């Protein structure tokens, strides 16, 4: 079977082109969308994510602020920074890069963010709005997966979507999105996880299989149905002495073998990865549009 590769750079490129137009329009009306990111501590992976977000803002002509705080920052100090951003009219959306140092309560931090500026979509108000199908900020990775399906013409209505993984940032919101009424959703959804019995018998029923567990090449060809669509969210670094860096990225799906059996698949890298930052930017532009409307 000829397998289609669903490309993250291609789909995100299409969305960025639309965002550029919306940003131009906002600017011509006197609003420059502003995104701020707070980073606490010196986790190297977080530093890379935060740098990439700032760069993308610049590329798109958005205003960007990065607030780097030492790892000893107290919860009170961080909450004060959040309060200041909540009140800052030049910042339409912001996020606190996770994970946070152990002495800071993540839930308290997320709940301190004004839901109308919560571009990560992690505030319980936005999570609740998503669940009941009301407008709000959608979490970037699941929203990005949905865009990949929609923009590559994958029919979702009436299809059995099986989601492997039930984290609060990928699996659970992914299920909430796909079960909604409407275009790009209307699916029959099953969520499986580490306590699921006979997981392969369920993944084999999937018309669309979305995998987010963080286990390199966990999903093998015998676990997927012929002709299924497979979306691999997993991002795992594995040792590879043949690679110049000594390691490389692989997904949660055994891409080389699964691709010969399915109708479409996302690669790693080059699949879901680039969608996350793209959907974050889309949320920031939406936040600026909402703020401009309510002025
Ligand atoms: P978490 O570790 O928070 O959750 C993993 C989930 O997978 C849990 O629900 C867990 O089940 C389930 N799981 C683990 N092992 C198994 C197993 N053997 N069988 C069935 N289920 C299992 O991970 P995240 O959701 O945060 O991330 C998942 C992957 O996606 C990671 O590789 C991460 O790097 C990647 N990721 C990529 C992004 C991107 O490309 N932009 C963004 C976010 C994540 P249980 O709940 O029972 O423990």
Tab-separated table of N, CA, C and O in Angstrom, residues 70-127:
chain	number	residue	atom	x	y	z
A	70	UNK	N	16.123	32.821	38.298
A	70	UNK	CA	16.996	31.772	38.855
A	70	UNK	C	16.189	30.623	39.472
A	70	UNK	O	15.033	30.817	39.854
A	71	UNK	N	16.813	29.435	39.572
A	71	UNK	CA	16.069	28.266	40.067
A	71	UNK	C	15.645	28.404	41.531
A	71	UNK	O	14.748	27.722	41.977
A	72	UNK	N	16.277	29.359	42.255
A	72	UNK	CA	15.914	29.580	43.665
A	72	UNK	C	14.692	30.489	43.797
A	72	UNK	O	14.222	30.736	44.917
A	73	UNK	N	14.162	30.988	42.690
A	73	UNK	CA	12.996	31.890	42.739
A	73	UNK	C	11.890	31.278	43.601
A	73	UNK	O	11.589	30.091	43.469
A	74	UNK	N	11.300	32.104	44.484
A	74	UNK	CA	10.228	31.561	45.331
A	74	UNK	C	8.915	31.567	44.560
A	74	UNK	O	8.766	32.286	43.565
A	75	UNK	N	7.981	30.783	45.068
A	75	UNK	CA	6.655	30.719	44.445
A	75	UNK	C	6.018	32.112	44.442
A	75	UNK	O	5.418	32.540	43.455
A	76	UNK	N	6.203	32.817	45.545
A	76	UNK	CA	5.635	34.164	45.685
A	76	UNK	C	6.188	35.106	44.609
A	76	UNK	O	5.430	35.862	43.987
A	77	UNK	N	7.501	35.034	44.393
A	77	UNK	CA	8.123	35.897	43.371
A	77	UNK	C	7.568	35.568	41.981
A	77	UNK	O	7.277	36.458	41.180
A	78	UNK	N	7.437	34.271	41.718
A	78	UNK	CA	6.926	33.861	40.408
A	78	UNK	C	5.475	34.331	40.239
A	78	UNK	O	5.094	34.858	39.178
A	79	UNK	N	4.678	34.186	41.297
A	79	UNK	CA	3.274	34.617	41.211
A	79	UNK	C	3.179	36.129	40.976
A	79	UNK	O	2.295	36.599	40.250
A	80	UNK	N	4.136	36.871	41.533
A	80	UNK	CA	4.147	38.331	41.333
A	80	UNK	C	4.441	38.664	39.866
A	80	UNK	O	3.847	39.568	39.281
A	81	UNK	N	5.368	37.886	39.263
A	81	UNK	CA	5.682	38.086	37.831
A	81	UNK	C	4.460	37.802	36.972
A	81	UNK	O	4.194	38.482	35.988
A	82	UNK	N	3.752	36.749	37.350
A	82	UNK	CA	2.549	36.366	36.585
A	82	UNK	C	1.495	37.464	36.685
A	82	UNK	O	0.886	37.868	35.683
A	83	UNK	N	1.347	37.991	37.889
A	83	UNK	CA	0.375	39.059	38.097
A	83	UNK	C	0.711	40.271	37.211
A	83	UNK	O	-0.175	40.875	36.594
A	84	UNK	N	2.015	40.568	37.124
A	84	UNK	CA	2.435	41.719	36.300
A	84	UNK	C	2.111	41.464	34.827
A	84	UNK	O	1.629	42.366	34.123
A	85	UNK	N	2.342	40.249	34.352
A	85	UNK	CA	2.041	39.936	32.940
A	85	UNK	C	0.534	39.937	32.691
A	85	UNK	O	0.065	40.361	31.628
A	86	UNK	N	-0.226	39.473	33.681
A	86	UNK	CA	-1.699	39.503	33.544
A	86	UNK	C	-2.178	40.926	33.271
A	86	UNK	O	-3.153	41.135	32.552
A	87	UNK	N	-1.449	41.915	33.858
A	87	UNK	CA	-1.886	43.321	33.762
A	87	UNK	C	-1.211	44.078	32.624
A	87	UNK	O	-1.566	45.224	32.355
A	88	UNK	N	-0.220	43.463	31.968
A	88	UNK	CA	0.577	44.174	30.960
A	88	UNK	C	-0.161	44.177	29.602
A	88	UNK	O	-0.312	43.130	28.972
A	89	UNK	N	-0.595	45.351	29.131
A	89	UNK	CA	-1.386	45.381	27.886
A	89	UNK	C	-0.584	45.045	26.630
A	89	UNK	O	-1.178	44.708	25.603
A	90	UNK	N	0.756	45.093	26.712
A	90	UNK	CA	1.544	44.763	25.511
A	90	UNK	C	1.733	43.245	25.364
A	90	UNK	O	2.203	42.760	24.344
A	91	UNK	N	1.377	42.489	26.401
A	91	UNK	CA	1.494	41.021	26.364
A	91	UNK	C	0.089	40.428	26.279
A	91	UNK	O	-0.711	40.550	27.208
A	92	UNK	N	-0.197	39.798	25.149
A	92	UNK	CA	-1.545	39.245	24.951
A	92	UNK	C	-1.652	37.811	25.443
A	92	UNK	O	-2.734	37.331	25.756
A	93	UNK	N	-0.505	37.128	25.449
A	93	UNK	CA	-0.503	35.756	25.939
A	93	UNK	C	0.851	35.446	26.549
A	93	UNK	O	1.865	36.034	26.147
A	94	UNK	N	0.870	34.574	27.529
A	94	UNK	CA	2.158	34.152	28.084
A	94	UNK	C	2.047	32.762	28.675
A	94	UNK	O	0.950	32.232	28.866
A	95	UNK	N	3.213	32.176	28.919
A	95	UNK	CA	3.237	30.844	29.526
A	95	UNK	C	4.432	30.742	30.456
A	95	UNK	O	5.402	31.497	30.326
A	96	UNK	N	4.311	29.823	31.380
A	96	UNK	CA	5.425	29.503	32.265
A	96	UNK	C	5.943	28.149	31.796
A	96	UNK	O	5.189	27.166	31.758
A	97	UNK	N	7.203	28.116	31.392
A	97	UNK	CA	7.766	26.870	30.862
A	97	UNK	C	7.811	25.802	31.965
A	97	UNK	O	8.315	26.046	33.057
A	98	UNK	N	7.278	24.640	31.677
A	98	UNK	CA	7.288	23.516	32.622
A	98	UNK	C	8.382	22.538	32.212
A	98	UNK	O	8.728	22.492	31.036
A	99	UNK	N	8.931	21.735	33.080
A	99	UNK	CA	8.616	21.635	34.513
A	99	UNK	C	9.228	22.775	35.324
A	99	UNK	O	10.212	23.390	34.903
A	100	UNK	N	8.653	23.007	36.516
A	100	UNK	CA	9.169	24.010	37.440
A	100	UNK	C	9.988	23.321	38.531
A	100	UNK	O	9.785	22.125	38.788
A	101	UNK	N	10.890	24.075	39.188
A	101	UNK	CA	11.618	23.467	40.316
A	101	UNK	C	10.618	22.922	41.351
A	101	UNK	O	9.511	23.445	41.497
A	102	UNK	N	11.056	21.875	42.049
A	102	UNK	CA	10.173	21.113	42.962
A	102	UNK	C	9.461	21.969	44.020
A	102	UNK	O	8.355	21.639	44.445
A	103	UNK	N	10.126	23.055	44.489
A	103	UNK	CA	9.541	23.828	45.590
A	103	UNK	C	8.379	24.725	45.125
A	103	UNK	O	7.766	25.418	45.936
A	104	UNK	N	8.098	24.731	43.822
A	104	UNK	CA	7.004	25.578	43.314
A	104	UNK	C	5.831	24.689	42.889
A	104	UNK	O	6.017	23.692	42.194
A	105	UNK	N	4.640	25.073	43.331
A	105	UNK	CA	3.421	24.303	43.038
A	105	UNK	C	2.926	24.658	41.621
A	105	UNK	O	2.420	25.759	41.391
A	106	UNK	N	3.073	23.701	40.706
A	106	UNK	CA	2.722	23.960	39.299
A	106	UNK	C	1.253	24.331	39.126
A	106	UNK	O	0.919	25.243	38.364
A	107	UNK	N	0.389	23.636	39.848
A	107	UNK	CA	-1.050	23.911	39.711
A	107	UNK	C	-1.379	25.348	40.107
A	107	UNK	O	-2.149	26.035	39.434
A	108	UNK	N	-0.754	25.781	41.205
A	108	UNK	CA	-1.003	27.137	41.698
A	108	UNK	C	-0.545	28.167	40.657
A	108	UNK	O	-1.213	29.173	40.420
A	109	UNK	N	0.584	27.877	40.031
A	109	UNK	CA	1.145	28.780	39.023
A	109	UNK	C	0.216	28.859	37.809
A	109	UNK	O	-0.122	29.937	37.326
A	110	UNK	N	-0.223	27.697	37.333
A	110	UNK	CA	-1.087	27.676	36.140
A	110	UNK	C	-2.401	28.409	36.437
A	110	UNK	O	-2.904	29.177	35.618
A	111	UNK	N	-2.918	28.205	37.637
A	111	UNK	CA	-4.200	28.829	37.979
A	111	UNK	C	-4.083	30.334	38.202
A	111	UNK	O	-5.096	31.042	38.220
A	112	UNK	N	-2.849	30.822	38.364
A	112	UNK	CA	-2.661	32.267	38.560
A	112	UNK	C	-2.682	33.023	37.222
A	112	UNK	O	-2.837	34.246	37.190
A	113	UNK	N	-2.539	32.296	36.118
A	113	UNK	CA	-2.511	32.948	34.806
A	113	UNK	C	-3.941	33.335	34.408
A	113	UNK	O	-4.864	32.525	34.538
A	114	UNK	N	-4.108	34.566	33.944
A	114	UNK	CA	-5.425	34.999	33.455
A	114	UNK	C	-5.830	34.078	32.297
A	114	UNK	O	-5.101	33.982	31.308
A	115	UNK	N	-6.979	33.381	32.385
A	115	UNK	CA	-7.362	32.440	31.321
A	115	UNK	C	-7.381	33.076	29.926
A	115	UNK	O	-7.136	32.390	28.936
A	116	UNK	N	-7.607	34.388	29.847
A	116	UNK	CA	-7.640	35.033	28.527
A	116	UNK	C	-6.231	35.249	27.969
A	116	UNK	O	-6.075	35.688	26.834
A	117	UNK	N	-5.201	34.983	28.790
A	117	UNK	CA	-3.813	35.078	28.314
A	117	UNK	C	-3.105	33.714	28.341
A	117	UNK	O	-1.914	33.615	28.064
A	118	UNK	N	-3.844	32.684	28.686
A	118	UNK	CA	-3.268	31.347	28.909
A	118	UNK	C	-3.088	30.603	27.570
A	118	UNK	O	-3.847	29.697	27.237
A	119	UNK	N	-2.054	30.993	26.821
A	119	UNK	CA	-1.881	30.446	25.468
A	119	UNK	C	-1.433	28.976	25.447
A	119	UNK	O	-1.474	28.337	24.397
A	120	UNK	N	-1.015	28.443	26.597
A	120	UNK	CA	-0.724	27.006	26.668
A	120	UNK	C	-2.022	26.197	26.788
A	120	UNK	O	-2.011	24.980	26.574
A	121	UNK	N	-3.099	26.862	27.197
A	121	UNK	CA	-4.382	26.168	27.364
A	121	UNK	C	-4.388	25.198	28.534
A	121	UNK	O	-5.145	24.224	28.528
A	122	UNK	N	-3.568	25.453	29.542
A	122	UNK	CA	-3.477	24.534	30.688
A	122	UNK	C	-4.343	24.969	31.876
A	122	UNK	O	-4.511	24.212	32.826
A	123	UNK	N	-4.837	26.218	31.865
A	123	UNK	CA	-5.666	26.686	32.987
A	123	UNK	C	-6.967	25.875	33.019
A	123	UNK	O	-7.560	25.612	31.966
A	124	UNK	N	-7.412	25.466	34.234
A	124	UNK	CA	-8.626	24.660	34.322
A	124	UNK	C	-9.828	25.283	33.594
A	124	UNK	O	-10.679	24.540	33.091
A	125	UNK	N	-9.894	26.594	33.520
A	125	UNK	CA	-11.007	27.234	32.792
A	125	UNK	C	-10.937	26.863	31.310
A	125	UNK	O	-11.948	26.500	30.694
A	126	UNK	N	-9.750	26.921	30.731
A	126	UNK	CA	-9.619	26.567	29.308
A	126	UNK	C	-9.790	25.065	29.075
A	126	UNK	O	-10.349	24.649	28.062
A	127	UNK	N	-9.302	24.264	30.029
A	127	UNK	CA	-9.484	22.805	29.912
A	127	UNK	C	-10.981	22.487	29.936
A	127	UNK	O	-11.483	21.702	29.119
